[in-house]
XYZ file of C-alpha atoms in Angstrom:
668
model
C -71.732 41.560 14.509
C -72.535 43.686 17.568
C -69.409 44.684 19.493
C -69.161 45.007 23.236
C -68.859 48.825 23.219
C -71.880 49.022 20.950
C -73.819 46.699 23.226
C -72.846 48.806 26.253
C -73.829 51.952 24.399
C -77.172 50.459 23.418
C -77.804 49.329 26.965
C -76.928 52.761 28.296
C -79.174 54.435 25.720
C -82.043 52.141 26.527
C -81.644 52.608 30.236
C -81.369 56.368 29.980
C -84.468 56.645 27.843
C -86.569 54.435 30.094
C -88.600 56.561 32.484
C -88.932 53.603 34.812
C -85.205 53.196 35.285
C -84.132 54.167 38.774
C -80.901 56.006 39.504
C -79.253 53.020 41.288
C -80.023 50.811 38.334
C -78.550 53.395 35.995
C -75.349 53.557 38.128
C -75.035 49.783 38.121
C -75.512 49.602 34.400
C -73.037 52.448 33.867
C -70.520 50.623 36.068
C -71.145 47.423 34.172
C -70.697 49.235 30.872
C -67.472 50.827 32.129
C -66.161 47.435 33.253
C -67.075 45.977 29.885
C -65.309 48.846 28.126
C -62.145 48.411 30.251
C -62.273 44.669 29.637
C -62.556 45.320 25.904
C -59.474 47.543 25.931
C -57.611 44.980 28.086
C -58.610 42.287 25.646
C -57.223 44.332 22.746
C -53.951 44.905 24.637
C -53.656 41.170 25.406
C -54.272 40.339 21.744
C -51.393 42.641 20.733
C -49.115 41.007 23.320
C -50.048 37.550 22.036
C -49.199 38.571 18.461
C -45.848 40.029 19.551
C -45.107 36.874 21.557
C -45.876 34.714 18.521
C -43.481 36.756 16.369
C -40.711 36.441 18.963
C -41.371 32.696 19.188
C -41.068 32.334 15.397
C -37.811 34.346 15.361
C -36.415 32.156 18.162
C -37.289 29.035 16.173
C -35.475 30.455 13.118
C -32.325 31.118 15.192
C -32.601 27.626 16.665
C -32.748 26.119 13.148
C -29.667 28.185 12.151
C -27.654 26.710 15.047
C -28.911 23.234 14.192
C -27.751 23.678 10.574
C -24.235 24.622 11.769
C -24.035 21.556 14.042
C -25.188 19.244 11.219
C -22.729 20.801 8.720
C -19.741 20.351 11.076
C -20.620 16.666 11.358
C -20.881 16.364 7.568
C -17.461 18.041 7.153
C -15.900 15.535 9.557
C -17.470 12.687 7.583
C -16.221 14.156 4.279
C -12.671 14.361 5.698
C -12.909 10.688 6.648
C -14.260 9.682 3.218
C -11.457 11.584 1.429
C -8.754 9.931 3.551
C -10.362 6.497 3.058
C -10.409 7.045 -0.736
C -6.723 8.063 -0.647
C -5.947 4.924 1.373
C -7.512 2.776 -1.325
C -5.740 4.811 -4.000
C -2.224 4.300 -2.604
C -2.988 0.553 -2.331
C -4.421 -0.117 -5.779
C -3.053 2.886 -7.708
C -6.276 3.083 -9.729
C -6.964 6.432 -11.318
C -10.732 6.222 -10.646
C -10.054 5.795 -6.931
C -7.733 8.814 -7.115
C -10.560 10.794 -8.753
C -12.862 9.858 -5.840
C -10.228 11.188 -3.437
C -9.802 14.495 -5.303
C -13.627 14.942 -5.577
C -14.121 14.297 -1.864
C -11.304 16.712 -1.007
C -12.838 19.482 -3.151
C -16.221 18.713 -1.521
C -14.685 19.425 1.890
C -13.555 22.843 0.614
C -17.067 23.594 -0.698
C -18.608 22.606 2.631
C -16.162 24.902 4.456
C -17.418 27.754 2.250
C -21.031 26.885 3.210
C -20.034 26.868 6.879
C -18.431 30.291 6.405
C -21.778 31.665 5.142
C -23.462 30.420 8.345
C -20.910 31.739 10.885
C -19.798 35.001 9.250
C -21.693 37.065 11.868
C -20.253 35.068 14.813
C -16.623 36.258 15.489
C -15.581 33.282 17.712
C -16.952 30.728 15.247
C -15.450 32.642 12.313
C -12.058 32.443 14.047
C -12.407 28.696 14.486
C -13.405 28.376 10.826
C -10.270 30.309 9.759
C -8.155 27.890 11.797
C -10.028 24.964 10.206
C -9.330 26.320 6.711
C -5.606 26.509 7.556
C -5.699 22.918 8.823
C -7.497 21.859 5.616
C -4.744 23.469 3.535
C -2.016 21.875 5.695
C -3.651 18.429 5.526
C -3.885 18.754 1.721
C -0.124 19.407 1.626
C 0.493 16.322 3.807
C -1.663 14.056 1.613
C -0.361 15.522 -1.697
C 2.955 13.557 -1.814
C 1.396 10.070 -1.294
C -1.308 10.938 -3.835
C 1.327 12.078 -6.331
C 3.409 8.934 -5.739
C 0.297 6.781 -6.154
C -0.393 8.506 -9.491
C 3.184 7.581 -10.485
C 2.583 3.911 -9.520
C 5.060 4.180 -6.632
C 2.812 2.044 -4.457
C 5.169 1.225 -1.568
C 6.519 4.753 -1.335
C 2.970 6.140 -1.465
C 1.847 3.756 1.304
C 4.846 4.751 3.437
C 4.116 8.481 3.074
C 0.423 7.869 3.665
C 1.239 6.018 6.888
C 3.408 8.955 7.993
C 0.600 11.384 7.110
C -1.808 9.261 9.158
C 0.281 9.989 12.271
C 0.200 13.745 11.724
C -1.334 15.824 14.544
C -3.177 17.830 11.886
C -5.921 15.177 11.667
C -6.504 15.290 15.405
C -6.485 19.116 15.322
C -9.113 19.065 12.563
C -11.366 16.811 14.655
C -10.812 18.961 17.749
C -11.634 22.178 15.852
C -14.801 20.659 14.349
C -15.801 19.397 17.814
C -15.140 22.830 19.305
C -17.377 24.469 16.696
C -20.089 21.860 17.266
C -19.847 22.215 21.074
C -19.993 25.999 20.891
C -22.989 25.890 18.580
C -24.671 23.240 20.737
C -24.365 25.603 23.695
C -25.915 28.375 21.604
C -28.525 25.895 20.380
C -29.395 25.014 23.967
C -29.798 28.657 24.891
C -31.900 29.331 21.818
C -34.017 26.256 22.510
C -34.593 27.477 26.069
C -35.436 30.947 24.784
C -37.864 29.475 22.229
C -39.456 27.378 24.970
C -39.760 30.479 27.167
C -41.400 32.361 24.328
C -43.821 29.484 23.805
C -44.635 29.409 27.521
C -45.123 33.155 27.455
C -47.488 32.865 24.521
C -49.433 30.124 26.297
C -49.554 32.188 29.496
C -50.837 35.197 27.601
C -53.379 32.980 25.889
C -54.596 31.695 29.263
C -54.687 35.239 30.620
C -56.581 36.281 27.532
C -59.077 33.525 28.191
C -59.466 34.669 31.795
C -60.078 38.246 30.740
C -62.578 37.007 28.228
C -64.371 35.137 30.958
C -64.381 38.246 33.128
C -65.720 40.238 30.223
C -68.355 37.624 29.596
C -69.428 37.750 33.246
C -69.466 41.568 33.236
C -71.720 41.749 30.229
C -73.731 38.591 30.861
C -76.744 40.766 31.349
C -76.266 42.255 27.873
C -75.502 39.111 25.911
C -74.140 36.123 27.799
C -75.115 33.819 24.971
C -72.981 35.774 22.478
C -69.999 35.818 24.839
C -70.345 32.103 25.504
C -70.344 31.371 21.784
C -67.254 33.514 21.261
C -65.490 31.824 24.196
C -66.261 28.368 22.845
C -64.986 29.306 19.412
C -61.808 30.761 20.960
C -61.193 27.554 22.910
C -61.771 25.516 19.791
C -59.281 27.664 17.874
C -56.637 27.212 20.628
C -57.137 23.460 20.585
C -56.891 23.454 16.789
C -53.639 25.451 16.948
C -52.188 23.029 19.473
C -53.164 20.032 17.365
C -51.782 21.728 14.262
C -48.438 22.336 15.997
C -48.320 18.729 17.152
C -49.132 17.485 13.656
C -46.427 19.683 12.113
C -43.835 18.516 14.655
C -44.753 14.882 13.984
C -44.544 15.449 10.214
C -41.090 17.100 10.551
C -39.836 14.210 12.686
C -41.059 11.709 10.069
C -39.335 13.686 7.278
C -36.023 13.807 9.171
C -36.110 10.100 10.023
C -36.952 9.217 6.418
C -34.009 11.312 5.182
C -31.667 9.565 7.638
C -32.832 6.131 6.473
C -32.436 7.155 2.812
C -28.896 8.463 3.415
C -27.938 5.297 5.289
C -29.266 3.160 2.434
C -27.342 5.204 -0.140
C -24.148 4.853 1.915
C -24.584 1.081 2.087
C -25.114 0.894 -1.674
C -22.053 3.102 -2.334
C -19.887 1.017 0.013
C -20.967 -2.165 -1.739
C -20.136 -0.705 -5.141
C -16.754 0.574 -3.878
C -15.898 -2.830 -2.443
C -16.824 -4.566 -5.698
C -14.754 -2.087 -7.731
C -11.769 -2.500 -5.385
C -11.929 -6.284 -5.719
C -12.099 -6.024 -9.513
C -9.145 -3.604 -9.593
C -7.135 -5.888 -7.295
C -7.705 -8.789 -9.650
C -6.599 -6.618 -12.594
C -3.492 -5.499 -10.665
C -2.596 -9.126 -9.987
C -2.961 -9.876 -13.697
C -0.686 -6.959 -14.623
C 1.897 -8.064 -12.039
C 1.903 -11.523 -13.591
C 2.370 -9.952 -17.045
C 5.301 -7.896 -15.737
C 6.966 -10.956 -14.236
C 6.444 -12.879 -17.463
C 7.935 -9.983 -19.460
C 10.973 -9.838 -17.176
C 11.513 -13.583 -17.449
C 11.298 -13.485 -21.243
C 13.763 -10.595 -21.332
C 16.171 -12.519 -19.102
C 16.228 -15.568 -21.385
C 16.342 -13.344 -24.484
C 19.348 -11.460 -23.128
C 21.179 -14.715 -22.450
C 20.574 -15.824 -26.039
C 21.671 -12.433 -27.356
C 24.863 -12.644 -25.320
C 25.697 -15.934 -27.046
C 24.767 -14.529 -30.479
C 26.830 -11.365 -30.088
C 29.812 -13.238 -28.683
C 29.719 -15.855 -31.413
C 29.321 -13.277 -34.179
C 32.244 -11.232 -32.897
C 34.450 -14.308 -32.680
C 33.403 -15.396 -36.188
C 34.109 -11.939 -37.545
C 37.593 -11.964 -36.024
C 38.422 -15.383 -37.553
C 36.909 -15.115 -40.989
C 39.549 -15.306 -43.730
C 37.875 -16.443 -46.942
C 35.547 -13.987 -48.643
C 36.253 -11.577 -45.830
C 34.312 -8.624 -47.227
C 31.106 -10.546 -47.961
C 31.214 -12.466 -44.679
C 31.924 -9.269 -42.748
C 28.917 -7.579 -44.347
C 26.598 -10.394 -43.276
C 28.070 -10.521 -39.806
C 27.650 -6.734 -39.463
C 23.964 -7.121 -40.397
C 23.561 -9.860 -37.798
C 25.293 -7.690 -35.190
C 22.982 -4.782 -35.967
C 19.935 -7.027 -35.611
C 21.211 -8.389 -32.304
C 21.847 -4.858 -31.002
C 18.312 -3.847 -31.990
C 16.990 -6.904 -30.165
C 19.014 -5.833 -27.122
C 17.410 -2.383 -27.258
C 13.977 -4.026 -27.485
C 14.852 -6.168 -24.471
C 15.775 -3.072 -22.498
C 12.392 -1.548 -23.301
C 10.749 -4.773 -22.124
C 12.714 -4.526 -18.884
C 11.581 -0.929 -18.425
C 7.980 -2.053 -18.916
C 8.455 -4.808 -16.323
C 10.129 -2.278 -13.954
C 13.161 -4.602 -13.826
C 15.800 -2.330 -15.381
C 18.388 -1.534 -12.692
C 18.987 2.110 -11.764
C 22.771 2.563 -11.864
C 23.587 6.179 -10.984
C 26.925 7.852 -11.478
C 28.431 11.332 -11.560
C 27.954 12.912 -15.004
C 28.162 16.373 -16.564
C 24.763 17.270 -18.122
C 26.229 19.670 -20.683
C 28.510 17.014 -22.115
C 25.702 14.465 -22.149
C 23.523 16.837 -24.219
C 26.363 17.447 -26.660
C 27.003 13.708 -27.058
C 23.286 13.167 -27.807
C 23.336 15.534 -30.793
C 23.658 12.844 -33.475
C 21.101 10.604 -31.761
C 18.585 13.464 -31.612
C 19.096 14.302 -35.290
C 18.415 10.705 -36.317
C 15.414 10.393 -34.012
C 13.397 13.556 -34.689
C 14.435 14.289 -38.287
C 16.227 17.005 -40.206
C 13.224 19.374 -40.429
C 13.632 20.281 -36.767
C 16.397 22.721 -35.874
C 18.002 21.421 -32.665
C 20.004 23.949 -30.627
C 21.983 22.671 -27.644
C 23.475 25.182 -25.191
C 25.198 24.720 -21.865
C 26.881 26.986 -19.368
C 30.630 26.507 -19.206
C 30.624 25.607 -15.503
C 27.521 23.402 -15.232
C 27.650 21.356 -12.010
C 27.774 17.542 -12.140
C 24.765 15.439 -11.078
C 24.431 11.908 -9.690
C 21.989 10.023 -11.953
C 21.681 7.000 -14.225
C 23.028 8.356 -17.521
C 20.968 5.947 -19.624
C 17.734 6.903 -17.865
C 18.530 10.623 -18.248
C 19.264 10.159 -21.967
C 15.984 8.269 -22.335
C 14.071 11.057 -20.543
C 15.598 13.758 -22.781
C 14.902 11.677 -25.884
C 11.239 11.247 -24.826
C 10.901 15.014 -24.362
C 12.411 15.570 -27.835
C 9.934 13.137 -29.411
C 7.014 14.843 -27.619
C 8.277 18.227 -28.878
C 8.526 16.881 -32.432
C 4.890 15.706 -32.285
C 3.801 19.075 -30.832
C 5.570 20.893 -33.743
C 4.109 18.480 -36.320
C 7.612 17.428 -37.371
C 8.947 20.914 -38.179
C 10.158 23.723 -35.934
C 12.865 24.751 -33.484
C 13.911 22.721 -30.445
C 16.180 24.229 -27.785
C 17.987 22.303 -25.031
C 19.923 24.088 -22.323
C 21.704 23.034 -19.116
C 22.151 25.747 -16.466
C 22.927 26.064 -12.750
C 20.109 27.310 -10.491
C 19.733 27.926 -6.766
C 16.184 27.264 -5.553
C 14.365 28.408 -2.465
C 12.412 25.905 -0.393
C 9.463 24.521 -2.438
C 10.130 26.961 -5.267
C 9.755 23.993 -7.628
C 7.346 21.330 -6.407
C 8.409 20.002 -3.023
C 12.154 20.406 -3.585
C 14.121 21.702 -0.583
C 16.316 24.774 -0.915
C 19.690 24.103 -2.548
C 21.730 24.011 -5.749
C 20.330 22.222 -8.780
C 21.054 21.724 -12.476
C 18.159 22.637 -14.768
C 17.880 20.802 -18.101
C 15.243 22.683 -20.124
C 13.702 21.396 -23.377
C 11.773 24.127 -25.247
C 9.722 23.842 -28.449
C 7.641 26.320 -30.463
C 4.770 23.907 -31.008
C 1.062 24.062 -30.251
C 1.400 24.349 -26.471
C -1.153 23.116 -23.940
C -4.265 24.514 -22.299
C -4.424 25.020 -18.496
C -6.791 22.043 -18.240
C -4.267 19.790 -19.998
C -1.383 21.114 -17.869
C -3.176 20.005 -14.731
C -3.174 16.376 -15.928
C 0.029 15.934 -17.950
C 1.760 13.945 -15.204
C -1.177 11.570 -14.675
C -0.334 7.991 -15.755
C -2.018 6.943 -19.024
C -3.205 10.496 -19.773
C -2.360 11.498 -23.361
C -3.555 14.051 -25.891
C -2.303 11.996 -28.844
C -4.681 10.003 -31.062
C -5.382 6.380 -30.173
C -2.426 4.134 -30.934
C 0.145 6.985 -30.972
C 0.858 7.353 -27.277
C 0.560 5.458 -24.010
C 0.457 8.452 -21.679
C 3.394 7.110 -19.659
C 6.207 9.357 -20.984
C 5.927 12.393 -18.709
C 4.870 10.316 -15.686
C 7.962 8.109 -16.111
C 10.192 11.189 -16.509
C 8.686 12.682 -13.358
C 9.208 9.414 -11.498
C 12.843 9.186 -12.653
C 13.563 12.792 -11.609
C 12.046 12.351 -8.167
C 13.791 9.000 -7.697
C 17.038 10.871 -8.407
C 16.231 13.541 -5.795
C 14.886 16.147 -8.236
C 11.598 17.138 -9.863
C 10.027 18.200 -13.169
C 8.305 21.519 -13.973
C 6.389 22.411 -17.124
C 5.408 25.767 -18.612
C 3.170 26.063 -21.655
C 0.983 28.589 -23.428
C -1.623 27.416 -25.907
C -0.314 28.213 -29.386
C 3.058 29.458 -28.103
C 5.115 26.368 -27.273
C 6.139 24.383 -24.202
C 9.157 24.222 -21.872
C 9.777 21.121 -19.760
C 12.498 21.498 -17.107
C 14.191 18.628 -15.278
C 15.764 19.741 -11.963
C 18.511 17.467 -10.580
C 20.480 18.091 -7.350
C 24.105 19.142 -7.641
C 26.688 16.396 -6.998
C 29.671 17.562 -4.947
C 31.835 14.420 -5.219
C 34.430 13.430 -7.766
C 33.406 13.135 -11.403
C 34.767 10.457 -13.640
C 33.945 11.563 -17.167
C 32.207 8.896 -19.221
C 34.455 8.979 -22.259
C 33.121 7.473 -25.442
C 35.734 4.851 -26.184
C 36.863 4.829 -29.829
C 36.204 1.637 -31.703
C 39.213 -0.652 -31.713
C 39.724 -3.413 -34.186
C 41.336 -5.756 -31.673
C 40.788 -5.023 -27.966
C 43.567 -6.582 -25.861
C 44.114 -7.130 -22.182
C 45.702 -3.999 -20.753
C 45.412 -4.681 -17.022
C 46.644 -7.505 -14.834
C 43.889 -8.831 -12.580
C 45.153 -12.402 -12.314
C 42.878 -15.344 -13.037
C 39.220 -14.428 -13.589
C 36.427 -16.574 -12.097
C 33.210 -16.543 -14.210
C 29.964 -17.420 -12.329
C 27.011 -17.943 -14.735
C 24.174 -20.469 -14.479
C 23.446 -20.494 -18.254
C 26.037 -22.837 -19.849
C 25.913 -21.072 -23.241
C 26.502 -17.626 -21.778
C 29.179 -19.090 -19.486
C 31.029 -20.624 -22.430
C 30.715 -17.452 -24.545
C 32.066 -15.307 -21.697
C 35.002 -17.656 -21.192
C 35.837 -17.559 -24.896
C 35.688 -13.753 -24.890
C 38.060 -13.579 -21.898
C 40.483 -15.969 -23.591
C 40.346 -13.825 -26.721
C 41.206 -10.759 -24.622
C 44.134 -12.619 -23.083
C 42.779 -13.300 -19.594
C 42.993 -16.754 -17.947
C 39.483 -17.813 -16.891
C 37.821 -20.418 -14.649
C 34.143 -21.189 -15.323
C 31.558 -22.321 -12.752
C 27.772 -22.477 -12.725
C 26.679 -21.462 -9.204
C 27.550 -19.360 -6.184
C 28.527 -22.277 -3.888
C 30.838 -23.669 -6.588
C 32.469 -20.254 -6.894
C 33.048 -20.094 -3.113
C 34.753 -23.511 -3.281
C 37.025 -22.285 -6.083
C 37.990 -19.209 -4.062
C 38.857 -21.381 -1.082
C 40.991 -23.772 -3.182
C 42.874 -21.256 -5.339
C 44.816 -18.157 -4.425
C 45.446 -16.832 -7.955
C 41.891 -15.526 -8.521
C 41.950 -11.728 -8.676
C 38.499 -10.916 -10.124
C 35.040 -12.535 -10.076
C 32.574 -11.935 -12.918
C 29.127 -12.978 -11.660
C 25.589 -13.007 -13.013
C 22.949 -11.297 -10.841
C 19.902 -13.602 -10.962
C 20.893 -17.228 -10.351
C 19.103 -20.144 -8.658
C 20.064 -20.866 -5.074
C 22.434 -17.972 -4.459
C 22.069 -14.647 -6.275
C 24.958 -12.518 -7.469
C 24.569 -9.883 -4.690
C 24.494 -12.655 -2.069
C 27.687 -14.160 -3.507
C 29.283 -10.696 -3.588
C 28.479 -10.223 0.104
C 30.371 -13.380 1.035
C 33.304 -12.452 -1.220
C 33.591 -8.982 0.324
C 33.525 -10.527 3.811
C 35.968 -13.424 3.237
C 38.082 -12.252 0.266
C 38.177 -8.442 0.387
C 41.113 -8.283 -2.041
C 39.152 -9.965 -4.865
C 37.501 -7.594 -7.340
C 33.858 -7.862 -8.511
C 32.188 -7.317 -11.882
C 28.415 -7.830 -12.158
C 26.937 -8.952 -15.496
C 23.172 -8.564 -15.721
C 20.373 -8.614 -18.221
C 17.534 -8.695 -15.681
C 17.648 -7.569 -12.074
C 14.126 -7.869 -10.714
C 13.874 -8.407 -6.959
C 17.514 -9.392 -6.607
C 18.705 -6.128 -8.144
C 19.148 -3.272 -5.741
C 21.423 -0.374 -6.642
C 22.925 -0.490 -3.127
C 24.196 -4.054 -3.802
C 26.249 -2.787 -6.786
C 27.828 0.133 -4.925
C 31.601 0.167 -5.459
C 31.466 -2.445 -8.254
C 31.234 -2.248 -12.028
C 28.048 -3.451 -13.757
C 28.043 -4.742 -17.358
C 24.672 -5.116 -19.071
C 23.928 -8.131 -21.271
C 24.374 -8.564 -24.166
C 27.865 -7.062 -24.365
C 30.648 -6.761 -26.942
C 34.340 -7.492 -26.557
C 34.990 -3.755 -26.328
C 32.401 -3.365 -23.551
C 33.867 -6.343 -21.683
C 37.414 -4.974 -21.985
C 36.291 -1.545 -20.736
C 34.405 -3.110 -17.812
C 37.472 -5.143 -16.837
C 39.616 -2.007 -16.934
C 37.108 -0.158 -14.743
C 36.937 -3.083 -12.297
C 40.730 -3.120 -12.041
C 40.698 0.630 -11.413
C 38.182 0.127 -8.587
C 40.442 -2.554 -7.081
C 43.444 -0.217 -7.129
C 41.389 2.591 -5.544
C 40.264 0.222 -2.766
C 43.873 -0.852 -2.127
C 45.003 2.767 -1.853
C 42.125 3.576 0.510
C 43.051 0.581 2.700
C-alpha cells in the first residue's frame, strides 16, 4: 500500500525531474505535499487521541459496573434480611426444625453477603464506615432474634411468639433498612456521576471520530491530485467501520438487556416456586402439629382417669392392709406387691403427664446440697454400682426457688446420660456451689447470685459440632430406639422457666460437665423433711370439719374414708356449686379439699370464690392432671397433693394446710 508521504515524495520527485515543470507548479506541488504531510501527522495524532479516549471510556464503564454491583448487592442484602425474619416468623409459629434451619441458613447468608459487600467498598472510606455500622446492626439484630429462636427450638411457642413480636418492634430493623438505603443512595449518586462521565467519554470519542473524518476529508482534498480514488476508498471503508462499530455496540447493549431481563424472570419464577413449596410444607406441618396436640390432649385425659383409678386402688389397698387380721403376713405381702404396682403406675402416669405438658410446676424454696444428698440412694439404684458417684456441696449453699420434683428429674436425666457416655463404668461427680455471674456471662442471664449444680463425667465427651446442637429438640447421638433427644432440651427449658440457664463443657475423649444455674432465693426456706414411715398416721391438727369436692364418686368415697380413718369429720360433695351451698349453710367447715379439673367449675375457680367470701377457710388442692386449668399462680399460698396419694401423704398435706392457715391468721 502506498502511503501519503510516499505519494507526496513520488510526486515531488517526478515534478523535480520533469524539465517541463515550471517553478510555480513546483511551489504548488510542494505546498500540496507539505499540507498532505501535516495532515498525515494530524491524522496520526487524532488516531492516538481516539485510542486514549476509547480506553478512558472502557475504564469509566468498568467503574460504572462496580457501582451498579454495589447497588444490586445492597438490595439483595435487604431481601435476605426479610427472608430470614419471615423464616423465623414461621419457625416460632410451627416450631418445626426444618423451618428453623431455613432461618439459620438465611441469617448466615446475610453475613456472607456483607463480606462480599466489604470486598466492593473497601477502597471507599464513607461506604466502608456505613458497612461497619451495618455489621454492628446485623450482630445486634441476631442477638434480638436469638431468644425467640431458642424458645421456638424448645417448643415454647407462645413465649417465642411474644419475644418475636417484641423483636419486630425494635428500631434495629429500621436502622438496618436506613443504612442499606444510605449505601444504595450514595452509590447511586456515584453511579450517576460515573454514568455521566462514561457518556462524556463516549461523546468525546465520537467527536474525535468526527474530527478525524473531517481531517481525512481535508487530506483527501489536499492530495486529490495524487490519488483521490485511493483516499475515497479509504474514507468509505472508514465510514463503514464506524457504522459497524455503532451497530456492534447497539447489538451488545441489546443482548445485555435481554440477558438481564431473562435473569430477572428466572429469579422471579424460582421465588414463586420456592414460596409455593414453603406454603405446602407449612400447611403439612400445621396438620402434623394439630395431630400431635390431639395426641397430647388424649394422653392427658387418659392420665387423669388413670390417676383417679389409682387413687381408689391405693386407698382401698391401704385400708385393707390396716384391717387384715387372718393370715396377716401372707395378705400383707400381696397387698405390698399391689401397692408397689400401683406406685409404679403412678410414676408412669406422671411421665405421661410430662409428655402431654400437663404436669403442674409447683416451685418452692429448697436447698440444692440437701437435695443432692437425698438423691444418693436413687442414683445408685438408677445408674448401677459400677459407677462411682461423688456428691459434694459447699456448707453455705444458697436456697433456690424451683419445683423439687422437676429438679430431681433433671439431675437424674443428666446422671443417665453420663452413665451412657461412660458405657456403664466410670466416675460421676455432682457438686453444688455458689457463684456470682456478670451480665450474660452464662447465656442471657443477668448479673446476680446463682447456685451452680454441676454434673461431671469422665466419658467419651462430645465434638464441637455435637455441642452446637445438643439443646436442639429431638437431636440425639444415641442409636435408634435408645433416646428421644428431648432430655437436654427439657432440662434447658426447665432451667429457663425457673429463671436460670444451662451451660455445657465437653472435650472429645475427656468427659463432659453440664451445669444448671438457678437464681438465689432470698426468702424463707422450709426444709422438705423426709417424713419417716409411720404405721398408723393419726390426726394431729384441728381444722374442724373438712369439705371434700371431687366429681369422681369413687375417688370422693375413697378420700372420705381416708379422712375418717385419720380421725377427721368429712362432708362429701361432687361439684363446685354444691360446695358453695355447703359453705353457706354450715359454719363448722374449716378446710376444703378440692379437685382441680372438674366440669362446670374448676378447682381454682372455686378457690377464688372461697378466698373472697370465706377467707378463714383453708384450701388443699388434689390433682392428677392440671392441663389448662392448672396455673401455678392459682395454687400460690395453698398446699397441693398429687394423685394418687397415701394416708401418710394426706396426713402431711393436712398438717401443711393447717400450718398455712395459722400463718395467714398471724399475718392478718
